Amino acid sequence: MTDEKKLVIKVTAGADAPERCSQAFTVAAVAAASGMEVSLWLTGESAWFALPGRAAEFELPHAAPLPDLIAGIQAGGRITLCTQCAARREITEEDVLEGVRIAGAQVFVAEAMAPNTQALVY
């Protein structure tokens, strides 16, 4: 059994709440860069960032570019799009960025409740 800490982050905001959205991606990217195992969940309006090109449209002064943060998260972690959020937006597995999976609440709960795991919701 590993003692390595894991971080599960659910981001519920997108362009509708840019600071909260950026904070979630920033924390996830910093944690991944520091060697933590990171799982970022895209829910609500952040679901759109699972699509190619959408992160490049996001702008927030004095914040790291979202495409760079996503690349950092993917380099050291996993990004998951909520099943229901994807369905409501008619997003399929064929539509999403390479490496993004679509999964439901039972997978989120399993990840969030795993030993040595900290879960955050933005």
PDB file of C-alpha atoms in Angstrom:
ATOM      1  CA  MET A   1       0.000   0.000   0.000  1.00  0.00           C
ATOM      2  CA  THR A   2       1.320   3.418  -0.949  1.00  0.00           C
ATOM      3  CA  ASP A   3       1.398   6.424   1.349  1.00  0.00           C
ATOM      4  CA  GLU A   4       1.427   8.783  -1.606  1.00  0.00           C
ATOM      5  CA  LYS A   5      -1.231  11.495  -1.339  1.00  0.00           C
ATOM      6  CA  LYS A   6      -3.779  11.852  -4.106  1.00  0.00           C
ATOM      7  CA  LEU A   7      -5.752  14.956  -5.009  1.00  0.00           C
ATOM      8  CA  VAL A   8      -9.199  14.799  -6.606  1.00  0.00           C
ATOM      9  CA  ILE A   9     -10.560  18.132  -7.801  1.00  0.00           C
ATOM     10  CA  LYS A  10     -14.052  18.741  -9.136  1.00  0.00           C
ATOM     11  CA  VAL A  11     -14.418  21.989 -11.049  1.00  0.00           C
ATOM     12  CA  THR A  12     -18.010  23.101 -11.517  1.00  0.00           C
ATOM     13  CA  ALA A  13     -17.307  26.529 -13.028  1.00  0.00           C
ATOM     14  CA  GLY A  14     -16.323  27.614 -16.500  1.00  0.00           C
ATOM     15  CA  ALA A  15     -16.447  30.974 -18.216  1.00  0.00           C
ATOM     16  CA  ASP A  16     -19.450  31.753 -15.969  1.00  0.00           C
ATOM     17  CA  ALA A  17     -17.099  32.033 -12.932  1.00  0.00           C
ATOM     18  CA  PRO A  18     -13.625  32.488 -14.428  1.00  0.00           C
ATOM     19  CA  GLU A  19     -11.669  33.015 -11.206  1.00  0.00           C
ATOM     20  CA  ARG A  20     -13.051  29.890  -9.544  1.00  0.00           C
ATOM     21  CA  CYS A  21     -12.465  27.938 -12.749  1.00  0.00           C
ATOM     22  CA  SER A  22      -8.881  29.139 -13.089  1.00  0.00           C
ATOM     23  CA  GLN A  23      -8.147  28.370  -9.439  1.00  0.00           C
ATOM     24  CA  ALA A  24      -9.208  24.746  -9.867  1.00  0.00           C
ATOM     25  CA  PHE A  25      -7.069  24.210 -12.964  1.00  0.00           C
ATOM     26  CA  THR A  26      -4.121  26.039 -11.364  1.00  0.00           C
ATOM     27  CA  VAL A  27      -4.226  23.970  -8.171  1.00  0.00           C
ATOM     28  CA  ALA A  28      -4.506  20.755 -10.195  1.00  0.00           C
ATOM     29  CA  ALA A  29      -1.577  21.708 -12.451  1.00  0.00           C
ATOM     30  CA  VAL A  30       0.646  22.743  -9.522  1.00  0.00           C
ATOM     31  CA  ALA A  31      -0.145  19.511  -7.678  1.00  0.00           C
ATOM     32  CA  ALA A  32       0.615  17.432 -10.774  1.00  0.00           C
ATOM     33  CA  ALA A  33       3.871  19.326 -11.335  1.00  0.00           C
ATOM     34  CA  SER A  34       4.867  18.622  -7.731  1.00  0.00           C
ATOM     35  CA  GLY A  35       4.484  14.893  -8.329  1.00  0.00           C
ATOM     36  CA  MET A  36       1.096  14.335  -6.689  1.00  0.00           C
ATOM     37  CA  GLU A  37      -1.356  11.978  -8.288  1.00  0.00           C
ATOM     38  CA  VAL A  38      -4.121  14.290  -9.579  1.00  0.00           C
ATOM     39  CA  SER A  39      -7.595  13.619 -10.903  1.00  0.00           C
ATOM     40  CA  LEU A  40      -9.459  16.664 -12.259  1.00  0.00           C
ATOM     41  CA  TRP A  41     -13.193  16.309 -12.869  1.00  0.00           C
ATOM     42  CA  LEU A  42     -14.948  18.626 -15.324  1.00  0.00           C
ATOM     43  CA  THR A  43     -18.579  19.228 -14.372  1.00  0.00           C
ATOM     44  CA  GLY A  44     -21.165  21.887 -15.127  1.00  0.00           C
ATOM     45  CA  GLU A  45     -19.866  24.686 -17.336  1.00  0.00           C
ATOM     46  CA  SER A  46     -16.274  23.424 -17.118  1.00  0.00           C
ATOM     47  CA  ALA A  47     -17.411  20.447 -19.227  1.00  0.00           C
ATOM     48  CA  TRP A  48     -16.847  22.552 -22.337  1.00  0.00           C
ATOM     49  CA  PHE A  49     -13.078  22.527 -21.661  1.00  0.00           C
ATOM     50  CA  ALA A  50     -13.009  18.828 -22.554  1.00  0.00           C
ATOM     51  CA  LEU A  51     -13.457  19.892 -26.191  1.00  0.00           C
ATOM     52  CA  PRO A  52     -10.480  20.796 -28.413  1.00  0.00           C
ATOM     53  CA  GLY A  53      -9.962  24.541 -28.721  1.00  0.00           C
ATOM     54  CA  ARG A  54     -12.355  25.570 -25.963  1.00  0.00           C
ATOM     55  CA  ALA A  55      -9.650  26.200 -23.343  1.00  0.00           C
ATOM     56  CA  ALA A  56      -7.889  28.605 -25.726  1.00  0.00           C
ATOM     57  CA  GLU A  57     -11.036  30.772 -25.726  1.00  0.00           C
ATOM     58  CA  PHE A  58     -10.881  31.200 -21.925  1.00  0.00           C
ATOM     59  CA  GLU A  59      -9.316  34.455 -20.757  1.00  0.00           C
ATOM     60  CA  LEU A  60      -8.585  35.721 -17.280  1.00  0.00           C
ATOM     61  CA  PRO A  61      -6.081  38.534 -16.644  1.00  0.00           C
ATOM     62  CA  HIS A  62      -2.987  37.515 -14.669  1.00  0.00           C
ATOM     63  CA  ALA A  63      -3.860  33.810 -14.900  1.00  0.00           C
ATOM     64  CA  ALA A  64      -1.922  31.042 -16.617  1.00  0.00           C
ATOM     65  CA  PRO A  65      -3.395  30.066 -19.995  1.00  0.00           C
ATOM     66  CA  LEU A  66      -5.882  27.235 -19.582  1.00  0.00           C
ATOM     67  CA  PRO A  67      -4.372  25.122 -22.405  1.00  0.00           C
ATOM     68  CA  ASP A  68      -1.015  25.184 -20.567  1.00  0.00           C
ATOM     69  CA  LEU A  69      -2.662  24.155 -17.303  1.00  0.00           C
ATOM     70  CA  ILE A  70      -4.516  21.320 -19.029  1.00  0.00           C
ATOM     71  CA  ALA A  71      -1.273  20.081 -20.584  1.00  0.00           C
ATOM     72  CA  GLY A  72       0.373  20.119 -17.172  1.00  0.00           C
ATOM     73  CA  ILE A  73      -2.489  18.219 -15.580  1.00  0.00           C
ATOM     74  CA  GLN A  74      -2.484  15.617 -18.342  1.00  0.00           C
ATOM     75  CA  ALA A  75       1.289  15.184 -18.041  1.00  0.00           C
ATOM     76  CA  GLY A  76       0.986  14.147 -14.413  1.00  0.00           C
ATOM     77  CA  GLY A  77      -2.629  13.225 -13.884  1.00  0.00           C
ATOM     78  CA  ARG A  78      -6.016  12.471 -15.341  1.00  0.00           C
ATOM     79  CA  ILE A  79      -8.911  14.587 -16.561  1.00  0.00           C
ATOM     80  CA  THR A  80     -12.433  13.209 -16.440  1.00  0.00           C
ATOM     81  CA  LEU A  81     -15.631  14.644 -17.893  1.00  0.00           C
ATOM     82  CA  CYS A  82     -18.828  13.959 -15.954  1.00  0.00           C
ATOM     83  CA  THR A  83     -21.124  11.547 -17.816  1.00  0.00           C
ATOM     84  CA  GLN A  84     -24.328  13.520 -17.200  1.00  0.00           C
ATOM     85  CA  CYS A  85     -22.660  16.857 -17.953  1.00  0.00           C
ATOM     86  CA  ALA A  86     -21.381  15.455 -21.251  1.00  0.00           C
ATOM     87  CA  ALA A  87     -24.802  14.058 -22.164  1.00  0.00           C
ATOM     88  CA  ARG A  88     -26.565  17.363 -21.422  1.00  0.00           C
ATOM     89  CA  ARG A  89     -24.141  19.098 -23.798  1.00  0.00           C
ATOM     90  CA  GLU A  90     -24.245  16.290 -26.386  1.00  0.00           C
ATOM     91  CA  ILE A  91     -20.495  15.690 -25.938  1.00  0.00           C
ATOM     92  CA  THR A  92     -19.324  12.163 -26.759  1.00  0.00           C
ATOM     93  CA  GLU A  93     -16.040  10.296 -26.292  1.00  0.00           C
ATOM     94  CA  GLU A  94     -15.242  11.030 -29.947  1.00  0.00           C
ATOM     95  CA  ASP A  95     -15.461  14.785 -29.272  1.00  0.00           C
ATOM     96  CA  VAL A  96     -13.102  15.206 -26.311  1.00  0.00           C
ATOM     97  CA  LEU A  97      -9.412  15.982 -26.073  1.00  0.00           C
ATOM     98  CA  GLU A  98      -7.104  13.000 -26.268  1.00  0.00           C
ATOM     99  CA  GLY A  99      -6.697  11.459 -22.833  1.00  0.00           C
ATOM    100  CA  VAL A 100      -9.953  12.797 -21.376  1.00  0.00           C
ATOM    101  CA  ARG A 101     -12.264  10.073 -20.142  1.00  0.00           C
ATOM    102  CA  ILE A 102     -16.002  10.273 -19.490  1.00  0.00           C
ATOM    103  CA  ALA A 103     -17.155   8.733 -16.206  1.00  0.00           C
ATOM    104  CA  GLY A 104     -19.945   9.035 -13.685  1.00  0.00           C
ATOM    105  CA  ALA A 105     -20.545   9.783 -10.045  1.00  0.00           C
ATOM    106  CA  GLN A 106     -19.689   6.293  -8.828  1.00  0.00           C
ATOM    107  CA  VAL A 107     -16.138   6.683 -10.191  1.00  0.00           C
ATOM    108  CA  PHE A 108     -15.827  10.147  -8.634  1.00  0.00           C
ATOM    109  CA  VAL A 109     -16.969   8.832  -5.241  1.00  0.00           C
ATOM    110  CA  ALA A 110     -14.559   5.894  -5.439  1.00  0.00           C
ATOM    111  CA  GLU A 111     -11.655   8.231  -6.241  1.00  0.00           C
ATOM    112  CA  ALA A 112     -12.603  10.820  -3.612  1.00  0.00           C
ATOM    113  CA  MET A 113     -13.003   8.221  -0.856  1.00  0.00           C
ATOM    114  CA  ALA A 114      -9.790   6.304  -1.584  1.00  0.00           C
ATOM    115  CA  PRO A 115      -7.153   6.176   1.174  1.00  0.00           C
ATOM    116  CA  ASN A 116      -4.688   9.083   1.346  1.00  0.00           C
ATOM    117  CA  THR A 117      -6.925  11.217  -0.890  1.00  0.00           C
ATOM    118  CA  GLN A 118      -7.912  14.850  -0.513  1.00  0.00           C
ATOM    119  CA  ALA A 119     -10.957  16.003  -2.505  1.00  0.00           C
ATOM    120  CA  LEU A 120     -11.607  19.646  -3.387  1.00  0.00           C
ATOM    121  CA  VAL A 121     -14.586  21.191  -5.164  1.00  0.00           C
ATOM    122  CA  TYR A 122     -14.390  24.530  -6.963  1.00  0.00           C
TER     123      TYR A 122
END
